[in-house]
mmCIF file of C-alpha atoms in Angstrom:
data_model
loop_
_atom_site.group_PDB
_atom_site.id
_atom_site.type_symbol
_atom_site.label_atom_id
_atom_site.label_comp_id
_atom_site.label_asym_id
_atom_site.label_seq_id
_atom_site.Cartn_x
_atom_site.Cartn_y
_atom_site.Cartn_z
ATOM 1 C CA MET X 1 93.099 -16.870 6.430
ATOM 2 C CA ARG X 2 90.241 -19.311 6.374
ATOM 3 C CA THR X 3 89.353 -18.237 9.894
ATOM 4 C CA VAL X 4 89.232 -14.584 8.855
ATOM 5 C CA LYS X 5 87.152 -15.389 5.781
ATOM 6 C CA MET X 6 84.832 -17.490 7.912
ATOM 7 C CA LYS X 7 84.378 -14.625 10.383
ATOM 8 C CA ILE X 8 83.629 -12.217 7.499
ATOM 9 C CA LEU X 9 81.064 -14.624 6.021
ATOM 10 C CA VAL X 10 79.404 -15.070 9.424
ATOM 11 C CA LEU X 11 79.277 -11.294 9.894
ATOM 12 C CA LEU X 12 77.760 -10.734 6.421
ATOM 13 C CA PHE X 13 75.215 -13.489 7.037
ATOM 14 C CA THR X 14 74.275 -11.952 10.384
ATOM 15 C CA VAL X 15 73.850 -8.491 8.808
ATOM 16 C CA ALA X 16 71.823 -9.962 5.955
ATOM 17 C CA CYS X 17 69.448 -11.515 8.485
ATOM 18 C CA VAL X 18 69.220 -8.619 10.930
ATOM 19 C CA VAL X 19 68.700 -5.758 8.451
ATOM 20 C CA PRO X 20 65.521 -7.248 6.885
ATOM 21 C CA ALA X 21 64.298 -7.946 10.400
ATOM 22 C CA PHE X 22 64.673 -4.275 11.339
ATOM 23 C CA ALA X 23 63.123 -3.208 8.032
ATOM 24 C CA GLN X 24 60.134 -5.452 8.649
ATOM 25 C CA GLN X 25 59.794 -4.126 12.212
ATOM 26 C CA GLN X 26 59.626 -0.541 10.929
ATOM 27 C CA ASP X 27 56.957 -1.468 8.380
ATOM 28 C CA THR X 28 54.887 -3.035 11.149
ATOM 29 C CA VAL X 29 55.086 0.154 13.208
ATOM 30 C CA LYS X 30 53.912 2.231 10.239
ATOM 31 C CA VAL X 31 50.922 -0.004 9.643
ATOM 32 C CA SER X 32 49.916 0.167 13.317
ATOM 33 C CA LYS X 33 49.718 3.966 13.097
ATOM 34 C CA GLU X 34 47.053 3.827 10.408
ATOM 35 C CA LYS X 35 43.537 4.409 11.733
ATOM 36 C CA PRO X 36 41.376 1.311 11.473
ATOM 37 C CA LYS X 37 38.370 1.690 9.253
ATOM 38 C CA GLU X 38 35.169 2.384 11.152
ATOM 39 C CA LYS X 39 32.617 -0.376 11.004
ATOM 40 C CA TYR X 40 28.909 0.314 10.537
ATOM 41 C CA PRO X 41 26.265 0.194 11.823
ATOM 42 C CA GLN X 42 27.297 1.587 15.235
ATOM 43 C CA PHE X 43 24.825 1.360 18.131
ATOM 44 C CA LEU X 44 24.571 3.641 21.173
ATOM 45 C CA PHE X 45 22.007 2.939 23.905
ATOM 46 C CA LYS X 46 20.984 5.497 26.540
ATOM 47 C CA GLY X 47 18.445 5.683 29.322
ATOM 48 C CA LEU X 48 16.923 8.071 31.856
ATOM 49 C CA LEU X 49 14.941 7.476 35.031
ATOM 50 C CA GLN X 50 13.246 10.316 36.915
ATOM 51 C CA ALA X 51 11.363 9.324 40.074
ATOM 52 C CA ARG X 52 9.514 11.898 42.190
ATOM 53 C CA TYR X 53 7.711 12.494 45.424
ATOM 54 C CA VAL X 54 5.177 15.301 44.966
ATOM 55 C CA THR X 55 3.082 16.974 47.652
ATOM 56 C CA SER X 56 0.689 19.912 47.528
ATOM 57 C CA LEU X 57 1.172 22.455 50.299
ATOM 58 C CA THR X 58 -2.109 24.253 49.535
ATOM 59 C CA ASN X 59 -5.412 23.053 50.956
ATOM 60 C CA HIS X 60 -7.970 21.845 48.398
ATOM 61 C CA VAL X 61 -5.424 21.910 45.541
ATOM 62 C CA ASP X 62 -4.176 18.598 44.146
ATOM 63 C CA ILE X 63 -0.672 17.750 42.913
ATOM 64 C CA ASP X 64 -1.573 18.912 39.374
ATOM 65 C CA GLY X 65 -2.613 22.374 40.585
ATOM 66 C CA LEU X 66 -6.343 21.710 40.210
ATOM 67 C CA HIS X 67 -8.533 23.296 42.882
ATOM 68 C CA HIS X 68 -11.272 21.221 44.549
ATOM 69 C CA THR X 69 -14.167 22.484 46.677
ATOM 70 C CA ASP X 70 -14.480 19.039 48.284
ATOM 71 C CA ASP X 71 -11.915 16.796 49.975
ATOM 72 C CA GLU X 72 -11.731 14.193 47.189
ATOM 73 C CA TYR X 73 -8.316 14.871 45.676
ATOM 74 C CA THR X 74 -4.725 13.585 45.703
ATOM 75 C CA SER X 75 -2.462 15.804 47.754
ATOM 76 C CA ASN X 76 0.735 13.701 47.625
ATOM 77 C CA ASP X 77 2.108 11.018 45.368
ATOM 78 C CA PHE X 78 5.125 8.911 44.417
ATOM 79 C CA ASP X 79 5.500 9.156 40.667
ATOM 80 C CA LEU X 80 7.663 8.050 37.751
ATOM 81 C CA LYS X 81 7.987 11.208 35.700
ATOM 82 C CA ARG X 82 10.121 9.777 32.888
ATOM 83 C CA VAL X 83 11.495 6.337 32.030
ATOM 84 C CA ARG X 84 13.230 6.934 28.735
ATOM 85 C CA LEU X 85 15.086 4.503 26.503
ATOM 86 C CA GLN X 86 16.971 5.735 23.451
ATOM 87 C CA VAL X 87 18.811 3.953 20.683
ATOM 88 C CA GLN X 88 21.034 5.858 18.287
ATOM 89 C CA VAL X 89 22.221 3.974 15.208
ATOM 90 C CA LYS X 90 24.953 5.374 12.993
ATOM 91 C CA LEU X 91 24.374 3.711 9.637
ATOM 92 C CA THR X 92 27.207 5.489 7.820
ATOM 93 C CA LYS X 93 29.593 8.345 8.516
ATOM 94 C CA ARG X 94 26.826 10.792 7.556
ATOM 95 C CA THR X 95 23.597 8.970 8.374
ATOM 96 C CA GLU X 96 22.084 8.217 11.772
ATOM 97 C CA VAL X 97 18.715 7.137 13.133
ATOM 98 C CA VAL X 98 17.447 8.071 16.615
ATOM 99 C CA VAL X 99 14.493 6.508 18.447
ATOM 100 C CA LEU X 100 13.425 7.659 21.929
ATOM 101 C CA ALA X 101 10.533 6.245 23.966
ATOM 102 C CA ASN X 102 9.144 7.266 27.367
ATOM 103 C CA LEU X 103 7.783 4.154 29.059
ATOM 104 C CA ALA X 104 6.294 6.226 31.893
ATOM 105 C CA ASP X 105 3.534 7.261 29.469
ATOM 106 C CA PHE X 106 2.034 3.786 29.818
ATOM 107 C CA LYS X 107 0.711 4.857 33.255
ATOM 108 C CA SER X 108 -2.179 6.599 31.518
ATOM 109 C CA ASP X 109 -3.763 6.267 28.073
ATOM 110 C CA PRO X 110 -0.676 5.830 25.843
ATOM 111 C CA LYS X 111 -2.483 7.086 22.727
ATOM 112 C CA ASN X 112 -0.362 9.791 21.034
ATOM 113 C CA LYS X 113 2.318 9.259 23.707
ATOM 114 C CA VAL X 114 5.258 6.935 24.479
ATOM 115 C CA LEU X 115 7.192 7.416 21.225
ATOM 116 C CA GLU X 116 9.014 10.746 21.401
ATOM 117 C CA ASN X 117 11.913 10.968 18.948
ATOM 118 C CA ALA X 118 11.896 8.893 15.762
ATOM 119 C CA TYR X 119 13.939 10.531 13.043
ATOM 120 C CA MET X 120 16.712 10.105 10.505
ATOM 121 C CA LYS X 121 19.523 12.648 10.208
ATOM 122 C CA TYR X 122 21.826 13.053 7.209
ATOM 123 C CA SER X 123 24.852 15.335 7.557
ATOM 124 C CA PHE X 124 26.153 16.840 4.335
ATOM 125 C CA SER X 125 28.555 19.024 6.355
ATOM 126 C CA PRO X 126 28.637 20.832 9.730
ATOM 127 C CA GLY X 127 26.729 23.647 8.035
ATOM 128 C CA LEU X 128 23.997 21.490 6.491
ATOM 129 C CA ASN X 129 22.132 18.678 8.244
ATOM 130 C CA LEU X 130 18.789 17.231 7.173
ATOM 131 C CA VAL X 131 16.369 15.819 9.779
ATOM 132 C CA PHE X 132 13.246 13.904 8.792
ATOM 133 C CA GLY X 133 10.657 12.234 11.039
ATOM 134 C CA GLN X 134 9.434 13.056 14.548
ATOM 135 C CA PHE X 135 11.724 15.374 16.502
ATOM 136 C CA ARG X 136 11.844 18.627 18.469
ATOM 137 C CA PRO X 137 12.154 21.584 16.077
ATOM 138 C CA TRP X 138 14.260 24.457 17.383
ATOM 139 C CA PHE X 139 12.102 27.356 18.527
ATOM 140 C CA GLY X 140 13.849 28.523 21.682
ATOM 141 C CA ILE X 141 16.480 27.599 24.255
ATOM 142 C CA GLU X 142 14.606 24.681 25.790
ATOM 143 C CA GLU X 143 14.250 22.802 22.489
ATOM 144 C CA THR X 144 18.031 22.526 22.115
ATOM 145 C CA TYR X 145 18.800 20.347 25.160
ATOM 146 C CA PRO X 146 17.210 17.360 26.940
ATOM 147 C CA VAL X 147 15.105 17.697 30.077
ATOM 148 C CA ASP X 148 17.646 15.854 32.239
ATOM 149 C CA VAL X 149 20.138 18.743 32.105
ATOM 150 C CA ILE X 150 17.784 21.682 32.715
ATOM 151 C CA LYS X 151 18.513 24.114 35.527
ATOM 152 C CA SER X 152 14.996 23.845 36.997
ATOM 153 C CA MET X 153 12.470 21.152 37.916
ATOM 154 C CA ASP X 154 10.953 20.925 34.437
ATOM 155 C CA TYR X 155 10.508 22.849 31.227
ATOM 156 C CA SER X 156 8.760 26.216 31.458
ATOM 157 C CA ASN X 157 5.015 26.838 31.161
ATOM 158 C CA GLN X 158 5.611 28.588 27.830
ATOM 159 C CA TYR X 159 7.305 25.472 26.450
ATOM 160 C CA TYR X 160 4.194 23.372 27.086
ATOM 161 C CA GLU X 161 1.711 26.025 25.902
ATOM 162 C CA PHE X 162 3.565 26.586 22.638
ATOM 163 C CA ALA X 163 3.881 22.814 22.255
ATOM 164 C CA LYS X 164 0.075 22.521 22.302
ATOM 165 C CA ASN X 165 0.032 24.995 19.426
ATOM 166 C CA GLY X 166 2.573 23.082 17.360
ATOM 167 C CA TRP X 167 5.693 25.221 17.798
ATOM 168 C CA THR X 168 7.715 23.273 20.373
ATOM 169 C CA SER X 169 8.178 19.755 21.761
ATOM 170 C CA PHE X 170 7.853 16.663 19.563
ATOM 171 C CA GLN X 171 6.436 17.327 16.098
ATOM 172 C CA GLU X 172 6.354 15.425 12.807
ATOM 173 C CA GLY X 173 8.078 17.048 9.848
ATOM 174 C CA ALA X 174 11.463 17.920 8.350
ATOM 175 C CA ALA X 175 14.227 20.398 9.117
ATOM 176 C CA ILE X 176 17.584 21.654 7.938
ATOM 177 C CA MET X 177 20.099 22.998 10.464
ATOM 178 C CA GLY X 178 23.773 23.624 10.990
ATOM 179 C CA ASP X 179 26.619 25.845 12.156
ATOM 180 C CA ILE X 180 27.780 28.636 9.866
ATOM 181 C CA LYS X 181 29.749 31.886 10.076
ATOM 182 C CA ILE X 182 28.362 35.300 9.292
ATOM 183 C CA GLY X 183 31.526 37.341 9.012
ATOM 184 C CA GLN X 184 33.427 36.478 12.196
ATOM 185 C CA LEU X 185 30.247 35.682 14.079
ATOM 186 C CA GLY X 186 29.524 32.032 14.850
ATOM 187 C CA THR X 187 25.890 31.272 13.990
ATOM 188 C CA GLN X 188 23.515 28.357 14.322
ATOM 189 C CA TYR X 189 20.410 28.124 12.167
ATOM 190 C CA SER X 190 17.392 25.876 11.834
ATOM 191 C CA ILE X 191 14.444 25.888 9.419
ATOM 192 C CA ALA X 192 11.662 23.362 10.016
ATOM 193 C CA ILE X 193 8.258 22.550 8.557
ATOM 194 C CA VAL X 194 5.889 20.420 10.643
ATOM 195 C CA ASN X 195 2.288 19.234 10.750
ATOM 196 C CA GLY X 196 1.809 21.065 14.046
ATOM 197 C CA ASN X 197 -0.407 18.317 15.502
ATOM 198 C CA GLY X 198 2.032 17.022 18.118
ATOM 199 C CA ARG X 199 3.510 13.532 18.259
ATOM 200 C CA ASN X 200 2.237 10.159 17.049
ATOM 201 C CA GLN X 201 -0.758 11.398 15.104
ATOM 202 C CA PRO X 202 -2.255 9.139 12.412
ATOM 203 C CA LYS X 203 -2.299 12.027 9.908
ATOM 204 C CA ASP X 204 -2.324 15.799 9.607
ATOM 205 C CA LYS X 205 -5.639 17.071 10.929
ATOM 206 C CA ASP X 206 -6.170 19.908 8.434
ATOM 207 C CA ASN X 207 -3.545 19.813 5.625
ATOM 208 C CA GLY X 208 -2.008 22.898 7.237
ATOM 209 C CA LYS X 209 1.693 23.197 7.930
ATOM 210 C CA GLN X 210 3.723 25.373 10.278
ATOM 211 C CA LEU X 211 7.070 26.791 9.168
ATOM 212 C CA MET X 212 9.513 27.952 11.825
ATOM 213 C CA SER X 213 13.067 29.237 11.909
ATOM 214 C CA ARG X 214 15.741 29.920 14.512
ATOM 215 C CA LEU X 215 18.994 31.896 14.406
ATOM 216 C CA VAL X 216 21.518 31.862 17.267
ATOM 217 C CA PHE X 217 24.395 34.349 17.303
ATOM 218 C CA ASP X 218 27.485 33.604 19.396
ATOM 219 C CA LEU X 219 28.107 37.163 20.621
ATOM 220 C CA PHE X 220 30.760 36.592 23.315
ATOM 221 C CA SER X 221 32.201 33.082 23.362
ATOM 222 C CA LYS X 222 34.206 33.676 26.525
ATOM 223 C CA ASN X 223 31.049 34.160 28.607
ATOM 224 C CA GLY X 224 28.795 31.970 26.475
ATOM 225 C CA VAL X 225 26.602 34.939 25.530
ATOM 226 C CA LYS X 226 24.237 33.850 22.750
ATOM 227 C CA LEU X 227 21.259 35.632 21.238
ATOM 228 C CA GLY X 228 18.455 33.581 19.702
ATOM 229 C CA LEU X 229 15.752 34.835 17.341
ATOM 230 C CA ASN X 230 12.701 32.700 16.496
ATOM 231 C CA GLY X 231 9.899 33.207 14.008
ATOM 232 C CA GLY X 232 7.082 31.025 12.715
ATOM 233 C CA TYR X 233 4.112 31.176 10.345
ATOM 234 C CA GLY X 234 1.523 28.608 9.338
ATOM 235 C CA LYS X 235 -2.019 27.616 8.457
ATOM 236 C CA VAL X 236 -4.483 25.909 10.811
ATOM 237 C CA PHE X 237 -7.830 25.033 9.258
ATOM 238 C CA ARG X 238 -6.989 27.561 6.511
ATOM 239 C CA LYS X 239 -6.465 30.393 8.970
ATOM 240 C CA ASP X 240 -3.138 32.185 9.498
ATOM 241 C CA VAL X 241 -1.187 31.603 12.705
ATOM 242 C CA HIS X 242 2.163 32.968 13.784
ATOM 243 C CA ALA X 243 4.623 33.056 16.686
ATOM 244 C CA LEU X 244 7.742 35.022 17.615
ATOM 245 C CA GLY X 245 10.446 34.559 20.212
ATOM 246 C CA ILE X 246 13.725 35.938 21.505
ATOM 247 C CA ASP X 247 16.156 34.446 24.021
ATOM 248 C CA LEU X 248 19.492 35.202 25.646
ATOM 249 C CA THR X 249 21.957 32.942 27.465
ATOM 250 C CA GLY X 250 25.260 33.558 29.222
ATOM 251 C CA ASN X 251 27.539 32.329 31.966
ATOM 252 C CA ILE X 252 30.015 33.965 34.299
ATOM 253 C CA LYS X 253 32.902 31.952 35.714
ATOM 254 C CA PHE X 254 33.966 33.574 38.986
ATOM 255 C CA ASN X 255 36.781 31.075 39.598
ATOM 256 C CA GLU X 256 37.497 27.371 39.196
ATOM 257 C CA LYS X 257 34.699 26.444 41.621
ATOM 258 C CA TRP X 258 31.960 29.051 41.230
ATOM 259 C CA GLY X 259 29.899 29.933 38.161
ATOM 260 C CA LEU X 260 26.596 31.583 37.261
ATOM 261 C CA ASP X 261 24.447 30.498 34.293
ATOM 262 C CA MET X 262 21.624 32.723 33.069
ATOM 263 C CA GLN X 263 18.745 32.220 30.662
ATOM 264 C CA ALA X 264 16.011 34.590 29.566
ATOM 265 C CA GLU X 265 13.320 33.867 26.997
ATOM 266 C CA ALA X 266 10.184 35.562 25.678
ATOM 267 C CA LYS X 267 7.565 34.280 23.237
ATOM 268 C CA GLN X 268 4.285 35.483 21.769
ATOM 269 C CA GLY X 269 1.892 33.773 19.394
ATOM 270 C CA VAL X 270 -1.635 32.947 18.316
ATOM 271 C CA ASN X 271 -3.390 30.506 20.674
ATOM 272 C CA HIS X 272 -5.345 28.640 18.014
ATOM 273 C CA VAL X 273 -5.868 25.642 20.336
ATOM 274 C CA MET X 274 -7.953 27.839 22.653
ATOM 275 C CA TYR X 275 -9.859 29.334 19.717
ATOM 276 C CA TYR X 276 -10.879 25.960 18.248
ATOM 277 C CA SER X 277 -11.671 24.458 21.662
ATOM 278 C CA LEU X 278 -14.587 26.905 22.002
ATOM 279 C CA LYS X 279 -17.982 26.472 20.421
ATOM 280 C CA GLU X 280 -18.286 28.547 17.286
ATOM 281 C CA ALA X 281 -20.920 30.761 18.871
ATOM 282 C CA ASP X 282 -18.572 31.542 21.780
ATOM 283 C CA ARG X 283 -15.583 32.553 19.669
ATOM 284 C CA ALA X 284 -14.492 36.091 18.984
ATOM 285 C CA SER X 285 -14.642 37.054 15.317
ATOM 286 C CA HIS X 286 -10.902 36.833 14.632
ATOM 287 C CA LEU X 287 -8.504 34.012 15.447
ATOM 288 C CA GLY X 288 -5.770 36.631 15.878
ATOM 289 C CA ASP X 289 -7.558 38.021 18.941
ATOM 290 C CA TYR X 290 -6.529 34.903 20.886
ATOM 291 C CA MET X 291 -2.938 35.685 21.749
ATOM 292 C CA MET X 292 -0.592 34.148 24.328
ATOM 293 C CA ARG X 293 2.513 35.772 25.774
ATOM 294 C CA ALA X 294 5.244 34.509 28.099
ATOM 295 C CA VAL X 295 8.573 35.545 29.623
ATOM 296 C CA TYR X 296 10.907 33.722 31.984
ATOM 297 C CA PHE X 297 14.245 34.411 33.630
ATOM 298 C CA LEU X 298 16.392 31.646 35.109
ATOM 299 C CA PRO X 299 19.676 32.278 36.990
ATOM 300 C CA ASN X 300 21.564 29.213 38.243
ATOM 301 C CA LEU X 301 24.475 29.388 40.701
ATOM 302 C CA ARG X 302 26.822 26.377 40.513
ATOM 303 C CA TYR X 303 29.588 25.221 42.842
ATOM 304 C CA ASP X 304 31.859 22.462 41.509
ATOM 305 C CA ILE X 305 32.727 20.573 44.642
ATOM 306 C CA ASN X 306 34.174 17.390 43.063
ATOM 307 C CA TYR X 307 34.252 15.527 46.385
ATOM 308 C CA LYS X 308 34.212 11.776 45.822
ATOM 309 C CA ASN X 309 31.057 11.095 43.766
ATOM 310 C CA LEU X 310 29.489 14.494 44.502
ATOM 311 C CA SER X 311 30.405 16.712 41.547
ATOM 312 C CA SER X 312 28.335 19.894 42.015
ATOM 313 C CA ILE X 313 25.816 21.815 44.108
ATOM 314 C CA GLU X 314 23.429 24.165 42.282
ATOM 315 C CA CYS X 315 20.824 26.694 43.331
ATOM 316 C CA SER X 316 18.385 28.285 40.914
ATOM 317 C CA ILE X 317 15.133 30.214 40.883
ATOM 318 C CA ARG X 318 13.025 30.626 37.773
ATOM 319 C CA TYR X 319 10.450 33.383 37.483
ATOM 320 C CA GLU X 320 7.896 33.111 34.704
ATOM 321 C CA TYR X 321 5.062 35.265 33.447
ATOM 322 C CA MET X 322 2.474 33.467 31.300
ATOM 323 C CA ASP X 323 -0.839 34.659 29.905
ATOM 324 C CA VAL X 324 -2.682 32.352 27.514
ATOM 325 C CA ASN X 325 -5.243 34.952 26.351
ATOM 326 C CA TYR X 326 -3.896 38.404 27.181
ATOM 327 C CA LYS X 327 -5.977 40.341 24.624
ATOM 328 C CA LEU X 328 -9.510 39.155 25.371
ATOM 329 C CA ASN X 329 -9.364 37.820 28.917
ATOM 330 C CA PRO X 330 -6.048 38.595 30.598
ATOM 331 C CA ASN X 331 -5.189 36.589 33.701
ATOM 332 C CA PRO X 332 -1.408 36.510 34.126
ATOM 333 C CA ARG X 333 0.142 33.470 35.765
ATOM 334 C CA HIS X 334 3.237 34.223 37.830
ATOM 335 C CA SER X 335 5.384 31.193 38.633
ATOM 336 C CA PHE X 336 8.330 31.004 41.012
ATOM 337 C CA THR X 337 10.450 27.838 41.132
ATOM 338 C CA PRO X 338 13.348 27.831 43.615
ATOM 339 C CA MET X 339 15.441 24.655 43.442
ATOM 340 C CA ILE X 340 18.545 23.110 44.970
ATOM 341 C CA SER X 341 20.294 20.304 43.116
ATOM 342 C CA LEU X 342 23.069 17.858 44.006
ATOM 343 C CA GLY X 343 24.887 16.446 40.989
ATOM 344 C CA PHE X 344 26.735 13.143 41.273
ATOM 345 C CA LEU X 345 29.200 11.539 38.872
ATOM 346 C CA LYS X 346 29.509 13.450 35.575
ATOM 347 C CA ASN X 347 26.969 15.341 33.473
ATOM 348 C CA TYR X 348 24.069 14.746 35.906
ATOM 349 C CA ASP X 349 24.376 10.963 35.567
ATOM 350 C CA ALA X 350 22.936 10.930 39.086
ATOM 351 C CA ARG X 351 21.064 13.880 40.553
ATOM 352 C CA ILE X 352 18.892 14.829 43.516
ATOM 353 C CA GLN X 353 16.632 17.878 43.124
ATOM 354 C CA LEU X 354 14.413 19.593 45.679
ATOM 355 C CA GLY X 355 12.134 22.326 44.359
ATOM 356 C CA LEU X 356 9.053 24.354 45.207
ATOM 357 C CA ILE X 357 6.637 25.477 42.485
ATOM 358 C CA MET X 358 4.628 28.526 43.530
ATOM 359 C CA GLU X 359 1.796 29.561 41.201
ATOM 360 C CA ARG X 360 0.048 32.919 41.520
ATOM 361 C CA TYR X 361 -2.881 34.207 39.408
ATOM 362 C CA ASN X 362 -4.333 37.700 39.234
ATOM 363 C CA LYS X 363 -7.806 36.124 39.309
ATOM 364 C CA GLU X 364 -8.505 32.769 40.946
ATOM 365 C CA THR X 365 -11.266 30.449 39.739
ATOM 366 C CA ASP X 366 -12.534 27.583 41.876
ATOM 367 C CA ASN X 367 -12.401 24.032 40.523
ATOM 368 C CA THR X 368 -9.875 24.958 37.838
ATOM 369 C CA THR X 369 -6.082 25.085 37.573
ATOM 370 C CA GLU X 370 -6.294 28.900 37.557
ATOM 371 C CA HIS X 371 -5.784 28.925 41.306
ATOM 372 C CA ASN X 372 -2.896 29.814 43.594
ATOM 373 C CA SER X 373 -0.899 26.786 44.701
ATOM 374 C CA ASN X 374 2.383 25.580 46.214
ATOM 375 C CA THR X 375 3.816 22.219 45.221
ATOM 376 C CA LEU X 376 6.927 20.617 46.705
ATOM 377 C CA ILE X 377 8.878 18.146 44.551
ATOM 378 C CA LEU X 378 11.728 15.812 45.468
ATOM 379 C CA GLN X 379 13.190 14.220 42.336
ATOM 380 C CA LEU X 380 15.872 11.553 41.902
ATOM 381 C CA GLN X 381 17.442 11.178 38.485
ATOM 382 C CA SER X 382 19.714 8.592 36.949
ATOM 383 C CA ARG X 383 21.174 8.584 33.436
ATOM 384 C CA PHE X 384 22.701 5.463 31.979
#
């Protein structure tokens, strides 16, 4: 009897010990499934190196497209196009700070250069984000992605001309932007107000501001067809300026390996930089007579090879029409840029590009950049 009682007591004791052990084990599993709290600040560092070999294939035209009547010019060059370092700091779940510098700008006078992005972003929701500082306001396709993922050798001529006039590239100001739905249509929007002086200026030159907006409609998500509408108005030395733009993007996936990306963009606006660069006696009576206009089309054929480190082979050709003063003194600039690109690793982390920039003008002028030229560029890129 005692033996039976002893066995029962041992069994009860064993159960009493094992059951809490299992209960505690289950509690531990539950706790491990809980997401750990995110710690702030969070730091993300990025970098970009673009190194080039550039050679002019046109006699008496240098690597910058400037014509020379003598033989004193640079016809080929090894060059560091961009050496960018970026730090992105997430201060809270909703607040982040971004600083981007291009160290390659130290090659020449760094005044008003080097520092590119320097802004704070606060996200109230996906549909409402506030940006304040120095950044690239949205006024077209090219303002919405970095230069290291473009489908050509560089940004378009229109990007740089409209940047001079305060509509694109790095500007100081504030913006609100976000993703919203208009009915069933996915839509992106941006409204920005900027000084319009460009980057790293000590102060606004004229108390004038430029207001710009952008709407992007996701028309056909399957083929990435998006329509962008851009409009801007402002004051420069108390005179009215304006700009308009429209753009269209899309992609066709033929199969798992082959795809075709397409971009088209057109802009028109007042060229107030040209107007104020002239002596007052040489200016036409109205600022609005100085108008610039540009269009480009860029198809890009991509083959995803995914062989060892080689991820893709791409071929593109961009055609661009640009006229900086089409009303008073039209001289259209026609640019053709065929390019072949080898992408290594993922997302262009390593890339080799070979491109030819062919410039053609209706009227050539000696000793200026308004001259026909052909420039060959070999560019190596690394992102880290």
